[in-house]
């Protein structure tokens, strides 16, 4: 009897599913989409109902041929691509290609790759959903029309190789608009005043000046703060009002795609693309020893917070067993999904909560373990009760002033026993501009602080009064987490597309990341300005969100895809025609300057090139002299033309001065002897490295016996022979800690991308390496020879033991607890 053919997207998924189905099935992978619109032409017939001209993707011909052959030899074909629009489209294209096999075609859907889910799906096969296919096709054609019609305009007017996109250009606008806000921001000075007070019993505490004469206090400068301090130092401090309230902090829902991308960026430092890649691996299956390959999480492209009844029952039993009955709410928490969510899907959760992160650690990579732990903790915590706090607010009268101290003590940790959601950067504002209580009813200044026992009317002792200067801060630039959050809140794009969007705007040289934050490049700003003038509706946030909702309505059967296409293209064709005539030609623009060409003395002009603006001889092509043009003062204006700035540093190879230049990846130091000498040095953070002459050391060169010196190169500081370039011996700079494997010194090194790590100086003979900086301090708990620094995002540093199985942790500078007396 012939077997049935099952087609999935990836070999990893095929391997996991194959073991669940038995001998009557053969599982093959399509390697994703097998058909698409061809790359080299529009391939959409706008005159005949936007008929797409699909073809087999280049390089997939062999895959399609093998699938056709397998289909003809099968009893039936089961299409088991992912349960979303893209998965449905993959199935539809496969069905079109396999028509010649004349075999029954079934669609199977499962939200997790486990034996129960897979077998249940194959026992109840369905058909391809035409509405999902139409929604995906509408999105694909819309994106093709916008990209392939507008991008050539940008090639003609700005530079070849760049692109526009229906969603990518709007995401770029968000980054550019935020940068304009940052540039336009004018910091405002303000001061705060804190009083250190003592009641009849410890501890001492701090109260902040809140009101003067019944109004919120405003201290705009040092003089106002000094006057308030002088008056407070003479005042009597008395407890005017005490209030203790119970506050609840509720758990957050289990992950949806966008929230997973945000939290992985905050806590693991993952890009959105990396998050989705690692999540795909966890979903498709991991080898777990005797258990074999099994999917560890449910499908990771979802906007629903729904959880199956079976999963809720399992996690509730787990919570009782591991944490006790006090940590189990009477009824399972219910969460609202975002508007338009596909409730047929579940939230992202572990396929079995019984697979604790620690139990599967040995089978996972570091990245897989980090993401799985995040998903597992969040899901379990989402089914636990709220955390309870006692929030005490003390209002303290001091003459005409009112000060406030707030303490918050955890009474019951609830879900926080396991998980607390990360936060994003929030700019500081003066006290008179902030709310006294936040949305959760918690005091804005609440912290893990215990106030001493006090009573109303009690007089407090003043220990000190401290004024502090502050400045308001501009809105923070977007990070991966906050840009995804902004796209989600505005309804721009869909969670499954965020990773690709963020990658494209970087790959097109529109934005760069500086310290994890998106900063637009000049090219990105020019593209946004041009598109805003010529295609204001395409670049409009609300219009883009409206288009997304239309695609959702097509999938839900509430709208017809052809009607929506005709409605959109009717206006788009007009915008396109007007843009071709009116869009500014950046390539042809020339701006006169007072600079003179060094070669022929003709006037220099500012032109636009591949890497931005530059100075060129006005007699081009007769004279081809060019020169770097420094950027302006941050407002986008160009500074007065000047030659490349000389750097106070000499070339290590030829001794000539280094000059500061700007390239595709930012500024760099280059030898002024170019092209005879091509020495370049990367400049980190966009700032020129300070001149640092070689530092003498007591080290001796192993090759020639000369003294070694410390130099600074593109990957950090290192030891180099003082006779360089005569002797080119180098070695890493030791950090005072020896390798636990071979005893050789450990040294700080850098990856090709500049990320520091600490590895054995004898590499490749010894491959020991750490990401965290070793500290020459032995572990008092297990005797390990060193501890490592752990740095949190807020700047907090702790020391931890790196030895496996040892959980010793300490805060630098803290005293060790006294040893317990022997019993």
Short mmCIF file of N, CA and C in Angstrom, two decimals, residues 264-361:
data_model
loop_
_atom_site.label_atom_id
_atom_site.label_comp_id
_atom_site.label_asym_id
_atom_site.label_seq_id
_atom_site.Cartn_x
_atom_site.Cartn_y
_atom_site.Cartn_z
N UNK A 264 12.83 39.79 24.79
CA UNK A 264 14.11 39.18 24.45
C UNK A 264 15.15 40.25 24.16
N UNK A 265 14.72 41.38 23.61
CA UNK A 265 15.64 42.50 23.38
C UNK A 265 16.08 43.11 24.71
N UNK A 266 15.13 43.26 25.64
CA UNK A 266 15.46 43.87 26.93
C UNK A 266 16.36 42.98 27.78
N UNK A 267 15.98 41.70 27.88
CA UNK A 267 16.64 40.82 28.86
C UNK A 267 17.77 39.98 28.29
N UNK A 268 17.71 39.68 26.99
CA UNK A 268 18.73 38.82 26.39
C UNK A 268 19.60 39.55 25.38
N UNK A 269 19.21 40.78 25.03
CA UNK A 269 19.96 41.53 24.04
C UNK A 269 19.79 41.00 22.62
N UNK A 270 18.71 40.25 22.37
CA UNK A 270 18.47 39.68 21.04
C UNK A 270 17.87 40.72 20.11
N UNK A 271 18.24 40.66 18.84
CA UNK A 271 17.49 41.39 17.83
C UNK A 271 16.18 40.66 17.58
N UNK A 272 15.24 41.35 16.94
CA UNK A 272 13.97 40.70 16.62
C UNK A 272 14.19 39.49 15.72
N UNK A 273 15.12 39.63 14.78
CA UNK A 273 15.40 38.51 13.87
C UNK A 273 15.98 37.31 14.63
N UNK A 274 16.90 37.57 15.53
CA UNK A 274 17.49 36.47 16.29
C UNK A 274 16.44 35.79 17.16
N UNK A 275 15.57 36.58 17.77
CA UNK A 275 14.51 36.01 18.60
C UNK A 275 13.67 35.03 17.80
N UNK A 276 13.29 35.43 16.58
CA UNK A 276 12.43 34.56 15.76
C UNK A 276 13.19 33.32 15.28
N UNK A 277 14.47 33.47 14.99
CA UNK A 277 15.26 32.31 14.55
C UNK A 277 15.37 31.28 15.66
N UNK A 278 15.67 31.75 16.88
CA UNK A 278 15.81 30.82 18.00
C UNK A 278 14.46 30.21 18.36
N UNK A 279 13.40 31.03 18.34
CA UNK A 279 12.06 30.51 18.63
C UNK A 279 11.66 29.45 17.61
N UNK A 280 12.02 29.65 16.35
CA UNK A 280 11.72 28.66 15.30
C UNK A 280 12.37 27.32 15.63
N UNK A 281 13.61 27.38 16.11
CA UNK A 281 14.32 26.15 16.48
C UNK A 281 13.60 25.44 17.63
N UNK A 282 13.17 26.19 18.62
CA UNK A 282 12.46 25.59 19.76
C UNK A 282 11.12 25.01 19.34
N UNK A 283 10.46 25.66 18.40
CA UNK A 283 9.16 25.19 17.92
C UNK A 283 9.29 23.92 17.08
N UNK A 284 10.29 23.89 16.18
CA UNK A 284 10.39 22.79 15.23
C UNK A 284 10.91 21.50 15.85
N UNK A 285 11.63 21.60 16.93
CA UNK A 285 12.03 20.36 17.61
C UNK A 285 13.48 20.35 18.04
N UNK A 286 13.71 19.89 19.25
CA UNK A 286 15.04 19.76 19.84
C UNK A 286 15.22 18.31 20.28
N UNK A 287 16.38 17.76 20.01
CA UNK A 287 16.68 16.39 20.46
C UNK A 287 16.87 16.38 21.97
N UNK A 288 16.07 15.58 22.66
CA UNK A 288 16.12 15.52 24.12
C UNK A 288 16.52 14.12 24.60
N UNK A 289 17.58 13.62 24.06
CA UNK A 289 18.07 12.31 24.50
C UNK A 289 17.10 11.20 24.18
N UNK A 290 16.70 10.44 25.20
CA UNK A 290 15.82 9.29 25.00
C UNK A 290 14.45 9.69 24.45
N UNK A 291 14.00 10.89 24.77
CA UNK A 291 12.69 11.35 24.30
C UNK A 291 12.70 11.66 22.81
N UNK A 292 13.91 11.90 22.27
CA UNK A 292 14.01 12.21 20.85
C UNK A 292 13.67 13.66 20.56
N UNK A 293 13.44 13.97 19.29
CA UNK A 293 13.13 15.34 18.89
C UNK A 293 11.71 15.70 19.29
N UNK A 294 11.55 16.86 19.91
CA UNK A 294 10.22 17.31 20.33
C UNK A 294 10.20 18.84 20.30
N UNK A 295 9.08 19.40 19.87
CA UNK A 295 8.91 20.85 19.90
C UNK A 295 8.72 21.32 21.33
N UNK A 296 9.52 22.29 21.74
CA UNK A 296 9.48 22.74 23.13
C UNK A 296 8.49 23.88 23.37
N UNK A 297 8.14 24.63 22.30
CA UNK A 297 7.19 25.73 22.48
C UNK A 297 6.11 25.64 21.40
N UNK A 298 5.01 26.32 21.65
CA UNK A 298 3.94 26.39 20.65
C UNK A 298 4.36 27.38 19.55
N UNK A 299 3.51 27.50 18.54
CA UNK A 299 3.84 28.32 17.37
C UNK A 299 4.14 29.76 17.78
N UNK A 300 5.24 30.30 17.25
CA UNK A 300 5.76 31.57 17.78
C UNK A 300 5.30 32.80 17.00
N UNK A 301 4.45 32.62 15.98
CA UNK A 301 3.88 33.78 15.29
C UNK A 301 2.40 33.85 15.63
N UNK A 302 2.07 34.63 16.64
CA UNK A 302 0.70 34.69 17.14
C UNK A 302 0.46 36.03 17.81
N UNK A 303 -0.79 36.50 17.75
CA UNK A 303 -1.16 37.71 18.47
C UNK A 303 -2.27 37.42 19.47
N UNK A 304 -2.42 36.16 19.82
CA UNK A 304 -3.47 35.74 20.75
C UNK A 304 -2.86 35.35 22.09
N UNK A 305 -3.53 35.71 23.17
CA UNK A 305 -3.08 35.31 24.51
C UNK A 305 -3.85 34.10 25.03
N UNK A 306 -4.65 33.48 24.16
CA UNK A 306 -5.44 32.31 24.56
C UNK A 306 -4.53 31.14 24.91
N UNK A 307 -4.92 30.38 25.93
CA UNK A 307 -4.20 29.18 26.34
C UNK A 307 -5.19 28.03 26.42
N UNK A 308 -4.81 26.87 25.90
CA UNK A 308 -5.72 25.73 25.89
C UNK A 308 -6.05 25.27 27.30
N UNK A 309 -7.19 24.65 27.44
CA UNK A 309 -7.63 24.16 28.76
C UNK A 309 -6.66 23.11 29.29
N UNK A 310 -6.11 22.26 28.40
CA UNK A 310 -5.15 21.23 28.83
C UNK A 310 -3.89 21.86 29.41
N UNK A 311 -3.40 22.92 28.75
CA UNK A 311 -2.18 23.58 29.24
C UNK A 311 -2.43 24.27 30.57
N UNK A 312 -3.62 24.87 30.73
CA UNK A 312 -3.96 25.53 32.00
C UNK A 312 -4.03 24.50 33.13
N UNK A 313 -4.65 23.37 32.87
CA UNK A 313 -4.75 22.33 33.90
C UNK A 313 -3.37 21.83 34.31
N UNK A 314 -2.48 21.65 33.33
CA UNK A 314 -1.14 21.16 33.63
C UNK A 314 -0.35 22.17 34.46
N UNK A 315 -0.42 23.44 34.08
CA UNK A 315 0.38 24.43 34.80
C UNK A 315 -0.17 24.67 36.21
N UNK A 316 -1.47 24.58 36.38
CA UNK A 316 -2.04 24.76 37.72
C UNK A 316 -1.60 23.64 38.65
N UNK A 317 -1.57 22.43 38.14
CA UNK A 317 -1.08 21.31 38.95
C UNK A 317 0.39 21.50 39.29
N UNK A 318 1.16 22.00 38.34
CA UNK A 318 2.59 22.23 38.56
C UNK A 318 2.80 23.29 39.64
N UNK A 319 2.03 24.39 39.58
CA UNK A 319 2.19 25.48 40.54
C UNK A 319 1.93 25.00 41.96
N UNK A 320 0.88 24.21 42.13
CA UNK A 320 0.58 23.69 43.47
C UNK A 320 1.72 22.82 43.98
N UNK A 321 2.24 21.97 43.10
CA UNK A 321 3.30 21.05 43.51
C UNK A 321 4.60 21.79 43.84
N UNK A 322 4.96 22.80 43.04
CA UNK A 322 6.26 23.45 43.20
C UNK A 322 6.24 24.64 44.14
N UNK A 323 5.12 25.39 44.17
CA UNK A 323 5.09 26.62 44.96
C UNK A 323 4.10 26.58 46.11
N UNK A 324 3.17 25.64 46.09
CA UNK A 324 2.18 25.56 47.14
C UNK A 324 0.85 26.18 46.75
N UNK A 325 -0.19 25.83 47.47
CA UNK A 325 -1.54 26.28 47.15
C UNK A 325 -1.71 27.78 47.21
N UNK A 326 -0.89 28.47 48.01
CA UNK A 326 -1.02 29.93 48.12
C UNK A 326 -0.71 30.62 46.81
N UNK A 327 0.04 29.98 45.94
CA UNK A 327 0.44 30.58 44.67
C UNK A 327 -0.47 30.17 43.51
N UNK A 328 -1.62 29.58 43.84
CA UNK A 328 -2.57 29.20 42.80
C UNK A 328 -3.84 30.03 42.95
N UNK A 329 -4.20 30.86 41.97
CA UNK A 329 -5.45 31.63 42.07
C UNK A 329 -6.66 30.71 42.00
N UNK A 330 -7.77 31.16 42.55
CA UNK A 330 -8.97 30.33 42.57
C UNK A 330 -9.42 29.97 41.16
N UNK A 331 -9.39 30.94 40.29
CA UNK A 331 -9.75 30.69 38.88
C UNK A 331 -8.59 31.12 38.00
N UNK A 332 -8.37 30.46 36.89
CA UNK A 332 -7.26 30.84 36.02
C UNK A 332 -7.41 32.27 35.53
N UNK A 333 -6.34 33.06 35.52
CA UNK A 333 -6.42 34.43 35.01
C UNK A 333 -6.86 34.45 33.55
N UNK A 334 -7.64 35.44 33.17
CA UNK A 334 -8.09 35.60 31.78
C UNK A 334 -7.47 36.87 31.22
N UNK A 335 -6.97 36.80 30.00
CA UNK A 335 -6.30 37.93 29.38
C UNK A 335 -6.96 38.29 28.05
N UNK A 336 -7.04 39.58 27.80
CA UNK A 336 -7.61 40.04 26.53
C UNK A 336 -6.51 40.07 25.48
N UNK A 337 -6.83 39.58 24.30
CA UNK A 337 -5.90 39.67 23.18
C UNK A 337 -6.03 41.02 22.51
N UNK A 338 -5.06 41.36 21.69
CA UNK A 338 -5.13 42.61 20.95
C UNK A 338 -6.28 42.55 19.95
N UNK A 339 -6.75 43.72 19.55
CA UNK A 339 -7.87 43.78 18.61
C UNK A 339 -7.51 43.09 17.30
N UNK A 340 -8.39 42.23 16.82
CA UNK A 340 -8.14 41.54 15.56
C UNK A 340 -7.28 40.31 15.68
N UNK A 341 -6.99 39.87 16.91
CA UNK A 341 -6.13 38.70 17.09
C UNK A 341 -6.81 37.44 16.58
N UNK A 342 -6.00 36.51 16.09
CA UNK A 342 -6.51 35.23 15.60
C UNK A 342 -6.65 34.26 16.77
N UNK A 343 -7.84 34.18 17.33
CA UNK A 343 -8.04 33.40 18.55
C UNK A 343 -7.94 31.89 18.32
N UNK A 344 -7.87 31.47 17.07
CA UNK A 344 -7.66 30.05 16.82
C UNK A 344 -6.26 29.63 17.29
N UNK A 345 -5.35 30.59 17.32
CA UNK A 345 -3.99 30.31 17.80
C UNK A 345 -3.93 30.42 19.31
N UNK A 346 -2.86 29.89 19.87
CA UNK A 346 -2.59 30.06 21.29
C UNK A 346 -1.47 31.06 21.48
N UNK A 347 -1.28 31.47 22.72
CA UNK A 347 -0.11 32.27 23.07
C UNK A 347 1.14 31.40 22.95
N UNK A 348 2.30 32.03 23.01
CA UNK A 348 3.55 31.28 22.98
C UNK A 348 3.80 30.74 24.39
N UNK A 349 3.88 29.43 24.49
CA UNK A 349 4.06 28.79 25.80
C UNK A 349 4.85 27.50 25.61
N UNK A 350 5.38 26.95 26.70
CA UNK A 350 6.03 25.64 26.57
C UNK A 350 4.99 24.57 26.22
N UNK A 351 5.36 23.60 25.41
CA UNK A 351 4.41 22.54 25.06
C UNK A 351 4.09 21.68 26.27
N UNK A 352 5.02 21.62 27.21
CA UNK A 352 4.74 20.96 28.49
C UNK A 352 5.51 21.70 29.57
N UNK A 353 4.77 22.20 30.56
CA UNK A 353 5.43 22.93 31.64
C UNK A 353 6.31 22.00 32.48
N UNK A 354 6.11 20.70 32.33
CA UNK A 354 6.92 19.75 33.09
C UNK A 354 8.37 19.71 32.58
N UNK A 355 8.60 20.21 31.36
CA UNK A 355 9.98 20.30 30.87
C UNK A 355 10.57 21.61 31.38
N UNK A 356 11.03 21.60 32.61
CA UNK A 356 11.62 22.79 33.21
C UNK A 356 12.91 23.15 32.47
N UNK A 357 13.27 24.43 32.44
CA UNK A 357 14.49 24.83 31.76
C UNK A 357 15.72 24.07 32.24
N UNK A 358 15.81 23.84 33.53
CA UNK A 358 16.96 23.12 34.05
C UNK A 358 17.03 21.68 33.55
N UNK A 359 15.87 21.08 33.29
CA UNK A 359 15.83 19.68 32.86
C UNK A 359 16.28 19.52 31.41
N UNK A 360 16.15 20.58 30.60
CA UNK A 360 16.54 20.47 29.18
C UNK A 360 17.81 21.26 28.87
N UNK A 361 18.44 21.80 29.90
CA UNK A 361 19.63 22.65 29.72
C UNK A 361 20.69 21.97 28.85
#
